[in-house]
XYZ file of N, CA and C in Angstrom:
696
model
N 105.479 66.419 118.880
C 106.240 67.441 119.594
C 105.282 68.338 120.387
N 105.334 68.669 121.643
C 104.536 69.570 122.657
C 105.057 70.826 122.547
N 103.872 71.048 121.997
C 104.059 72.792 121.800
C 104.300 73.772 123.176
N 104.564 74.733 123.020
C 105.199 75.437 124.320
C 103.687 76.434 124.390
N 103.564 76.592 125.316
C 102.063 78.007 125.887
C 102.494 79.207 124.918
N 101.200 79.437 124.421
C 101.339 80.668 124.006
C 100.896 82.067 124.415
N 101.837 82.763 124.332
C 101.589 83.846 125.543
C 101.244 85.639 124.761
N 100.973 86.169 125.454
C 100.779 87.571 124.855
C 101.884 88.420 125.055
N 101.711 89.299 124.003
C 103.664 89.588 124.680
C 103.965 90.486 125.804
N 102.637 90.864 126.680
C 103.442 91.782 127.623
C 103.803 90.864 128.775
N 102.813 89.462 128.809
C 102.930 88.796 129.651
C 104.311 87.680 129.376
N 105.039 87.765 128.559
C 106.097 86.914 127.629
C 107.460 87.691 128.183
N 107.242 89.119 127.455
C 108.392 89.934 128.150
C 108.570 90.367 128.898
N 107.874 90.443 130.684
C 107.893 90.399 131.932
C 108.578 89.302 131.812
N 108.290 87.794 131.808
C 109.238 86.924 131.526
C 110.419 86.799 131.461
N 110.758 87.383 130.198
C 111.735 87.171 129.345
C 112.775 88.320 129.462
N 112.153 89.075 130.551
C 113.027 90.404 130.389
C 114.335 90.131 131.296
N 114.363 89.233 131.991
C 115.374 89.526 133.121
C 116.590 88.907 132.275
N 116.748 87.858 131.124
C 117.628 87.240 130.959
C 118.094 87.995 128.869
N 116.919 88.931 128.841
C 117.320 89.103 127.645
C 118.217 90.729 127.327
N 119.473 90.269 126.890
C 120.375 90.973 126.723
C 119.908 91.945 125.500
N 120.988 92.997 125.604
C 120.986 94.108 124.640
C 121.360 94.175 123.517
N 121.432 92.844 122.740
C 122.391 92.664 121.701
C 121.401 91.736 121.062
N 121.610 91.342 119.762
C 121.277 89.885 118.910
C 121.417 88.940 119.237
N 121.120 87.833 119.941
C 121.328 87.031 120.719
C 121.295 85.772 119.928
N 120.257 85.553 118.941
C 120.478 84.520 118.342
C 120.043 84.933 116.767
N 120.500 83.704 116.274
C 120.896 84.057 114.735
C 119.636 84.538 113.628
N 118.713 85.044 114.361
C 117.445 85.438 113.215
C 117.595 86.791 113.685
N 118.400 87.261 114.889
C 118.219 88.219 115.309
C 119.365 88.983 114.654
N 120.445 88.347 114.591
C 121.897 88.938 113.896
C 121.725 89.088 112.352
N 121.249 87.992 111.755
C 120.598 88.030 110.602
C 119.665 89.249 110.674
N 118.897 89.513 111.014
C 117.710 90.759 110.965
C 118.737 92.532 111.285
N 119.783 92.385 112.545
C 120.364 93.370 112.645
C 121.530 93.576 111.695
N 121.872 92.635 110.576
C 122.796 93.096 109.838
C 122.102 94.216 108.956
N 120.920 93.512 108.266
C 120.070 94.351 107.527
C 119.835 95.550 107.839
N 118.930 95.585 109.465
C 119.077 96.953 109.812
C 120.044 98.150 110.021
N 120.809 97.432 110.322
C 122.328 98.678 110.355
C 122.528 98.816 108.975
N 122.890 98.305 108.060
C 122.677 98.313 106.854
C 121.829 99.659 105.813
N 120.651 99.779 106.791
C 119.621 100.477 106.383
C 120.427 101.897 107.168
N 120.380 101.933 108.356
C 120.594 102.689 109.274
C 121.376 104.044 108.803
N 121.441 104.925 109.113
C 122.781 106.068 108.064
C 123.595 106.138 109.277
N 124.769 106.278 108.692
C 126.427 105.947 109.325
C 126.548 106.955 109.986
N 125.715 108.185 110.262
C 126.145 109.030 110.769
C 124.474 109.801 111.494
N 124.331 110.131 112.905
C 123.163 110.676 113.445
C 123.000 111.791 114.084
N 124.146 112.278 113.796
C 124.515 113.368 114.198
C 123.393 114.849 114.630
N 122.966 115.431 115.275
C 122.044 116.481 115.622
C 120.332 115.701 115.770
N 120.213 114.179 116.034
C 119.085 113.590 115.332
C 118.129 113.114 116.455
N 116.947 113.338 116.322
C 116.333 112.381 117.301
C 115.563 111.316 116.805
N 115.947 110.001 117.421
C 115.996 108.775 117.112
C 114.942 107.933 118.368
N 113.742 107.429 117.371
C 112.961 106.922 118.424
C 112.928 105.326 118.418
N 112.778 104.681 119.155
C 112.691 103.275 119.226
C 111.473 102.774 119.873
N 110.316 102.167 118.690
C 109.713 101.646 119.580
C 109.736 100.217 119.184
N 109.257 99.700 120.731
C 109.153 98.469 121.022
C 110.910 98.208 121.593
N 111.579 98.896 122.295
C 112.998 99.263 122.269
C 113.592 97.785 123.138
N 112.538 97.331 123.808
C 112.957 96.251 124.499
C 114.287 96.501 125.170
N 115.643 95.705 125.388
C 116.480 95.883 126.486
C 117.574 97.242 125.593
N 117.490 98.058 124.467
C 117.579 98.830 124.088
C 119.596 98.430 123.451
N 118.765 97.147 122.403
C 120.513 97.278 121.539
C 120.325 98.163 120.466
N 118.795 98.998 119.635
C 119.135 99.891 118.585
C 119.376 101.174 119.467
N 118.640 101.351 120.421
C 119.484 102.619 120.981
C 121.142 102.861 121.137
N 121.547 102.111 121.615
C 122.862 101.993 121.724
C 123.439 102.314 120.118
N 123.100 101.693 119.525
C 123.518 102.015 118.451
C 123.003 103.315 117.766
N 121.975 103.699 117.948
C 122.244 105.014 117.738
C 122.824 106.076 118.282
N 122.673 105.525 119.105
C 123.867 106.719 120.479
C 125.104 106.332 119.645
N 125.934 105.055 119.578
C 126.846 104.493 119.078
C 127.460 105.982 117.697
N 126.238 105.803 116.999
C 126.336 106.959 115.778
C 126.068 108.337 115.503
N 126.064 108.652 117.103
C 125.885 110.019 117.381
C 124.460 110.913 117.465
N 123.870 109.842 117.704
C 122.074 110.739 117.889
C 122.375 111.618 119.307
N 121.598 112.909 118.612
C 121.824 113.622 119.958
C 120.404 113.380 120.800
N 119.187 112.923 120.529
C 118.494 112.257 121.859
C 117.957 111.274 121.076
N 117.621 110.023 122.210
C 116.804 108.900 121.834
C 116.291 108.672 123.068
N 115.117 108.177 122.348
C 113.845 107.869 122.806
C 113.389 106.260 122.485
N 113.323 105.583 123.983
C 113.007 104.079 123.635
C 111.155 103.734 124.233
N 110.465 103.238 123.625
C 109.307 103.223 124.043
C 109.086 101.543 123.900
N 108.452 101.244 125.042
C 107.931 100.047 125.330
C 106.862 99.479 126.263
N 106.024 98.260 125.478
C 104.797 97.908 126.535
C 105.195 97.251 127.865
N 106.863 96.651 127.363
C 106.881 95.852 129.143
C 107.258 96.865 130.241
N 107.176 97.037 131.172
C 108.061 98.136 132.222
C 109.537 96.787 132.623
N 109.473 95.795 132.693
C 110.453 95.184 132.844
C 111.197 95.402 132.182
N 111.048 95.278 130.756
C 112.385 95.527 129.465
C 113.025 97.042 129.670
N 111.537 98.076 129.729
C 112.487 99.774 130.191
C 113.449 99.360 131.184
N 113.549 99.016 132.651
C 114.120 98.686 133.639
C 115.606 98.031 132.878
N 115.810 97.018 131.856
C 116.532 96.411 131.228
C 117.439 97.305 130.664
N 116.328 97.918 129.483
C 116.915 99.169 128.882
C 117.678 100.433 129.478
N 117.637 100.878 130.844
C 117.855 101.594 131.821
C 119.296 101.443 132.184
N 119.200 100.178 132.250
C 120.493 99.861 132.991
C 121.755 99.631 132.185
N 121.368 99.194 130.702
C 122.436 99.315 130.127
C 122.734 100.536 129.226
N 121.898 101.326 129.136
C 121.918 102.717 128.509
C 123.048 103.537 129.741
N 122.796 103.004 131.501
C 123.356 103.737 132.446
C 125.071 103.080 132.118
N 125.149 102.131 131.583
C 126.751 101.485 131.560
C 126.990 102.035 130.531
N 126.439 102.513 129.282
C 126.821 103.346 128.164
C 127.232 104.884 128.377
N 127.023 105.551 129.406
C 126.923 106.584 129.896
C 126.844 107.996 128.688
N 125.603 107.659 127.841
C 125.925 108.584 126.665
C 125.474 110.374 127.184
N 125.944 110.529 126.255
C 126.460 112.396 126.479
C 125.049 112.878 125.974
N 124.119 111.820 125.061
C 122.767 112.406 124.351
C 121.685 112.533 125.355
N 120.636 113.319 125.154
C 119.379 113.135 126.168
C 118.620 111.689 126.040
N 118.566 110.804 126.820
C 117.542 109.703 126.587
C 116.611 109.546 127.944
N 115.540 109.325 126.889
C 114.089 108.944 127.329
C 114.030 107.864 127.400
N 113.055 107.130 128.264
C 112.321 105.822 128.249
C 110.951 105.942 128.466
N 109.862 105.701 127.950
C 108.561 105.485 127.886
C 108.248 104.376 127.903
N 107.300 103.935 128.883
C 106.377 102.939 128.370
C 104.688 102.806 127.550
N 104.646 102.453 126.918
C 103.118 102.499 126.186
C 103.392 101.468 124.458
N 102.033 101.333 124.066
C 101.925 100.728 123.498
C 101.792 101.172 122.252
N 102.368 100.987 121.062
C 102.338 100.723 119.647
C 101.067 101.256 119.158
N 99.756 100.833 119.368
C 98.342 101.675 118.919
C 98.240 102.923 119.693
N 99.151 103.304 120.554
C 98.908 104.366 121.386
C 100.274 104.713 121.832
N 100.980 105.535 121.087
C 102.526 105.907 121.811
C 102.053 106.945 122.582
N 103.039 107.158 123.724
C 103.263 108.442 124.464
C 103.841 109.450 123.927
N 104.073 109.652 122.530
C 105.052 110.778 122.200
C 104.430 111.515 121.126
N 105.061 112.673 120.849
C 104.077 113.746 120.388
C 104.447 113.588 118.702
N 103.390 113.852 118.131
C 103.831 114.341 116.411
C 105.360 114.697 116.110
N 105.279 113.933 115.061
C 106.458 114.277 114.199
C 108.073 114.613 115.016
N 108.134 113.495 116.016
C 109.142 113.513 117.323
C 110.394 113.424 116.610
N 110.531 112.270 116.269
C 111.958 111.473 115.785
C 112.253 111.775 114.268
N 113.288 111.926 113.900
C 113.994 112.392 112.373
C 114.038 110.421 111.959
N 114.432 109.395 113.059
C 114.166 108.493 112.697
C 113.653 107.446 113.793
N 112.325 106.564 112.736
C 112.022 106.009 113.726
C 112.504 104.450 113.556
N 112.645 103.524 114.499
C 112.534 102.324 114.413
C 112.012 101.516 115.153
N 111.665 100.555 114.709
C 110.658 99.649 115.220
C 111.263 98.265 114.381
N 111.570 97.430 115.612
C 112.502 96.303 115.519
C 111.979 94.943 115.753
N 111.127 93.583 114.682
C 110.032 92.547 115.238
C 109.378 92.716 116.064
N 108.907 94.018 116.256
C 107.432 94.203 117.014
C 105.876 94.304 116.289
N 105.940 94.802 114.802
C 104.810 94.590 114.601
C 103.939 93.270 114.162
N 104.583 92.287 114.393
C 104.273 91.176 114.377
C 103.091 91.012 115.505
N 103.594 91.446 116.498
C 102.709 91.260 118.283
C 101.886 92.105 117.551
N 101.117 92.823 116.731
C 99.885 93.430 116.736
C 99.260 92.964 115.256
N 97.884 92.971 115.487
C 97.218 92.565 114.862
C 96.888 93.020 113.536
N 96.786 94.741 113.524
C 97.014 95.454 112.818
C 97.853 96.297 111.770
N 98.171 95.717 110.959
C 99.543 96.662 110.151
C 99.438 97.947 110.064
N 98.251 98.338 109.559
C 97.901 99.382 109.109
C 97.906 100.803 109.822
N 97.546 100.358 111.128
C 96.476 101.352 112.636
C 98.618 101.202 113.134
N 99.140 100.113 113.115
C 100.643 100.367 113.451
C 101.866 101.466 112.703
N 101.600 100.777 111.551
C 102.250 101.750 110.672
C 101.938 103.284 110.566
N 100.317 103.844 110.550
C 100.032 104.769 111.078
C 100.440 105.511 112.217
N 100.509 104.869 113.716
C 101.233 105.316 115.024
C 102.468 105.465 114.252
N 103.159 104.721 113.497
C 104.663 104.985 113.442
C 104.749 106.421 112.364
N 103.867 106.795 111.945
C 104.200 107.720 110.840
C 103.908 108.787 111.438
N 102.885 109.104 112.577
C 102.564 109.771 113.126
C 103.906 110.676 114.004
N 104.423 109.658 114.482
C 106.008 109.948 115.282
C 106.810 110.523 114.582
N 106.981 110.215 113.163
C 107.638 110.894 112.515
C 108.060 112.046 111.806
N 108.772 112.558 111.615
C 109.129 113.915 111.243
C 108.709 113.850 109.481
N 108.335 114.882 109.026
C 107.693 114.598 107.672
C 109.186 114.480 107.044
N 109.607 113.583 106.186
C 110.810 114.303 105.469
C 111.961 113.135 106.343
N 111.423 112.257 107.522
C 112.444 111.466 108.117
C 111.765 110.003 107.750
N 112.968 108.963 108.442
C 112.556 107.604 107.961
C 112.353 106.820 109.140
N 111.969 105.722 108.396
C 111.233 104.395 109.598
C 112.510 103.413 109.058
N 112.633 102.311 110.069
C 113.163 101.268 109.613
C 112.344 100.251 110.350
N 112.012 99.513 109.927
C 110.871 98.419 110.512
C 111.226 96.638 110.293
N 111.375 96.146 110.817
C 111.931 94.685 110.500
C 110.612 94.025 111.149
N 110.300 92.496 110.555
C 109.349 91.279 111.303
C 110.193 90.159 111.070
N 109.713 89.273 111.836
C 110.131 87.892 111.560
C 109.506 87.448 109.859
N 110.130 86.712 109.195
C 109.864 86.996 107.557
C 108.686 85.916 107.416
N 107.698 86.311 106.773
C 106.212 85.704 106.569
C 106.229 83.709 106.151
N 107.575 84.058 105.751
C 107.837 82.517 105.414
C 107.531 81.148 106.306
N 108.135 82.225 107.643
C 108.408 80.973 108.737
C 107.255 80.768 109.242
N 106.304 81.526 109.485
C 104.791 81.183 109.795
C 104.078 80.404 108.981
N 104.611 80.168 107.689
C 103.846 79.211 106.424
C 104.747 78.091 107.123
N 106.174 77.661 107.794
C 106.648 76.927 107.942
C 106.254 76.580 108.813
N 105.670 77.198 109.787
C 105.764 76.232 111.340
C 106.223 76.748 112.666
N 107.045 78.135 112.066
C 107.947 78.526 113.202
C 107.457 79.329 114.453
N 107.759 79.593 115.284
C 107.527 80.369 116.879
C 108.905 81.020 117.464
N 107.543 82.219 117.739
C 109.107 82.924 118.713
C 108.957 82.370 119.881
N 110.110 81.943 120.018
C 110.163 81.346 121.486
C 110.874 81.742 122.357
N 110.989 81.171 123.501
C 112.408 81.720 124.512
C 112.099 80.181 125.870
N 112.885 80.920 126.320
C 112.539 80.256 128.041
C 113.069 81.061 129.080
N 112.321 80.231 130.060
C 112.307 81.256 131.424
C 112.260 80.409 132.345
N 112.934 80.384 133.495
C 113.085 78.997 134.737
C 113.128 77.381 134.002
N 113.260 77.639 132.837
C 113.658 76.359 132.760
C 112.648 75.717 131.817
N 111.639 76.597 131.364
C 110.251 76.171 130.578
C 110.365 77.135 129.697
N 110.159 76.190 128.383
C 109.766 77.001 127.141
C 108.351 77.295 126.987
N 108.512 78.902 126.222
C 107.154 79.891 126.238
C 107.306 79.693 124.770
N 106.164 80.396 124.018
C 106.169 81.478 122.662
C 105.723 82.301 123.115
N 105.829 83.254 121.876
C 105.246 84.744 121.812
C 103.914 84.914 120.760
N 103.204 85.150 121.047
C 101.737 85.170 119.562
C 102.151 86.549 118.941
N 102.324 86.112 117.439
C 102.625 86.836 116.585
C 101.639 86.523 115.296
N 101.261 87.656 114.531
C 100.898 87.666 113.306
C 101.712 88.039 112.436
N 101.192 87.015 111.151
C 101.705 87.146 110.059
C 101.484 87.798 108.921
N 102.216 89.084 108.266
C 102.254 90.051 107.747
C 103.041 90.059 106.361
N 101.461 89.879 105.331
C 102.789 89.632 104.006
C 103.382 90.856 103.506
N 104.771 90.415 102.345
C 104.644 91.608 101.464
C 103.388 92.920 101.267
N 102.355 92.131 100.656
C 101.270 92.625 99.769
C 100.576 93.538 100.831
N 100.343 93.104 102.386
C 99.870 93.922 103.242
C 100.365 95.121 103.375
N 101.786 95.001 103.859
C 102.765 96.300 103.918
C 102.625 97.166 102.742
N 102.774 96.645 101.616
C 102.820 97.533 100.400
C 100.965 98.011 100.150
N 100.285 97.195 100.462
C 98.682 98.110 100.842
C 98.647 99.512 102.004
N 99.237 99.074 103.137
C 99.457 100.015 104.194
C 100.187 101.250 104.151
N 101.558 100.562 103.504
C 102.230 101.846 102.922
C 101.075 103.163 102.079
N 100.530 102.353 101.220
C 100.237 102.861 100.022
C 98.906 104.146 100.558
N 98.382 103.074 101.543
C 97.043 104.158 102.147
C 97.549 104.815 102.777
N 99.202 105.163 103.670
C 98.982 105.916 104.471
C 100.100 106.564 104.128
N 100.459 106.601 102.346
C 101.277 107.508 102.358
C 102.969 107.370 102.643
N 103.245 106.727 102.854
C 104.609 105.908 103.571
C 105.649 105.071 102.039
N 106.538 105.753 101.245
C 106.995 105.372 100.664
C 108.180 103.938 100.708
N 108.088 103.028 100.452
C 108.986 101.926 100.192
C 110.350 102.185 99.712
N 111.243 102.610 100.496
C 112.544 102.562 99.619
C 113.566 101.659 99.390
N 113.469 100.896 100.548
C 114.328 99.414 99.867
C 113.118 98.637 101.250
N 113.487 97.081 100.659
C 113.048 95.861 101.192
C 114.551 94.858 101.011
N 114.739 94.721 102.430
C 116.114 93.197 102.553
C 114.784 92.342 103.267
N 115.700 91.362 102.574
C 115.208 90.093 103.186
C 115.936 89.060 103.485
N 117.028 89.129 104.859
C 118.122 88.689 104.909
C 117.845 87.102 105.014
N 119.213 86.567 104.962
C 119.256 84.979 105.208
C 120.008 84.598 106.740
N 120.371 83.093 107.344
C 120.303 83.323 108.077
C 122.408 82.907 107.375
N 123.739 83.234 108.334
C 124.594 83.056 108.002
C 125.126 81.857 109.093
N 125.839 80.547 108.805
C 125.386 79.517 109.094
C 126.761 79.968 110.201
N 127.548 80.465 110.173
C 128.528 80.635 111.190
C 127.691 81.225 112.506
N 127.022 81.662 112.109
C 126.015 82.603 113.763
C 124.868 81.415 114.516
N 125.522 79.972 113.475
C 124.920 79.126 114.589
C 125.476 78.501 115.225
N 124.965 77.975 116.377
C 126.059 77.108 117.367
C 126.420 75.941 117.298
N 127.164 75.284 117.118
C 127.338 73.884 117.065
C 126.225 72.913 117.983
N 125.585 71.969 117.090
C 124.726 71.145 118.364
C 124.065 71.754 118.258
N 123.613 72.987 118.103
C 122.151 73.583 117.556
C 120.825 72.543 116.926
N 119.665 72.243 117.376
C 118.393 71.850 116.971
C 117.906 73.018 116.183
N 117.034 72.592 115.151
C 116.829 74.116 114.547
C 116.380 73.552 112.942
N 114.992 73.975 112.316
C 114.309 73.740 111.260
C 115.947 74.159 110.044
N 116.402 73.388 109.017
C 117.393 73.479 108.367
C 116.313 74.056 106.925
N 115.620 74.318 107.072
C 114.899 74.437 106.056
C 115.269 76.776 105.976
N 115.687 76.927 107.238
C 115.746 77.839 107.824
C 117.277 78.653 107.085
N 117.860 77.637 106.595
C 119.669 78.330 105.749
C 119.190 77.998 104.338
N 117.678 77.950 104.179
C 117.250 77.996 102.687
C 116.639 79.313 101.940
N 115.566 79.992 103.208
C 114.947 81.130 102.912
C 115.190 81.897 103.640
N 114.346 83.250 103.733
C 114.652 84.186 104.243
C 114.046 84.558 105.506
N 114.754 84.709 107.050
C 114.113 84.833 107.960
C 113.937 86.049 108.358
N 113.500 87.520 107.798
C 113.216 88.420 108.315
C 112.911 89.248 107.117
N 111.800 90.011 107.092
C 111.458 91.137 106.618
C 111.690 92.675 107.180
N 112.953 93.728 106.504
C 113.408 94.429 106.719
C 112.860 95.976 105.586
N 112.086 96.443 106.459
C 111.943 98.238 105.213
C 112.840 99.085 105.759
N 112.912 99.707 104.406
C 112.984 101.412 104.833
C 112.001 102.014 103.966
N 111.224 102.724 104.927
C 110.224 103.733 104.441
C 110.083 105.191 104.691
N 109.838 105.828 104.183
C 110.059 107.417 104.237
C 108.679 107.897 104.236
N 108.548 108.877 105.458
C 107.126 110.075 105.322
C 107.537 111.083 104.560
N 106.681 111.264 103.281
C 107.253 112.759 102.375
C 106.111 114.262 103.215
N 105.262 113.561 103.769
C 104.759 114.612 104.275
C 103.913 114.534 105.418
């Protein structure tokens, strides 16, 4: 089987940005956003809600959805903001929203910004857990939470790639693989409490008929989902 180019992700999601929608699109992704809403609190009322890695911006929406009064989406592609832009403008929410671009080892936003932050299969694209999780705690309000999802460590022991296509040619995305034991080291040095871990499955109705696709995949778990809390 011919592997597809592997790409870096700012050069992936310039790509990938024009055709990728604001929603879960495919089933590791619906699988991963059940969890997160899940995590999410039902209500956001007075809150500021940051997103990084916000890409075409479906957790914003949803926090707008739940009443955040500003959100903030931060991202390395300027294509995906542009994405994000446009469907935040068809949402026409009543909250203040931002768009930034910058990168994950280096956000644009100031201390202790967001009451919550999230960060949605992006820390995979960095190399670092630790120097990431740090930027993310940094953003945070002492006393607020993170919700953080990856693609689940499994599928990289399996074989798997994020992939997509674009004109007609399949890409990947280079991602690292991030176990349990790392996160719970990272947490631990930087202070960042563990309050739950999902590790969803994938639900076989969210696939398409005629679907190609590792079956080994409706056995384990395709995503690693926290919630973690800064106490200070």
């Amino acid at each position: 089987m011919t592997h597809p180019p592997m790409l870096e992700p700012a050069e992936a999601y310039a790509l990938w940005a024009s055709s990728y929608p604001a929603h879960a699109h495919n089933p590791v992704m619906q699988a991963e956003e059940r969890a997160m809403l899940g995590l999410m609190p039902s209500t956001l009322q007075g809150q500021a809600v940051l997103d990084v890695g916000c890409g075409s911006g479906r957790y914003m929406l949803h926090a707008l959805q739940r009443g955040a009064a500003r959100v903030i989406g931060a991202d390395l592609s300027a294509p995906m903001l542009e994405r994000a832009g446009t469907e935040l403008a068809r949402f026409q929410p009543d909250a203040e929203v931002d768009l930034v671009q910058g990168s994950l080892t280096a956000l644009p936003v100031p201390d202790a910004r967001a009451n919550l932050t999230i960060c949605a299969l992006v820390i995979g694209h960095l190399e670092n857990l630790e120097q990431s999780l740090a930027e993310l705690r940094r953003v945070t309000r002492p006393g607020g939470t993170l919700l953080c999802s990856d693609v689940h460590p499994i599928g990289h022991a399996l074989g798997w790639v994020r992939d997509f296509k674009s004109s007609g040619q399949r890409y990947a995305v280079r991602h690292t693989q991030h176990l349990y034991s790392h996160w719970h080291a990272a947490c631990a040095t930087l202070g960042l409490r563990i309050e739950q871990v999902l590790e969803p499955m994938l639900d076989p109705i969210d696939i398409p008929d005629g679907a190609h696709f590792d079956h080994m995949a409706l056995e384990v778990p395709v995503a690693l989902v926290f919630k973690l809390s800064r106490a200070s």
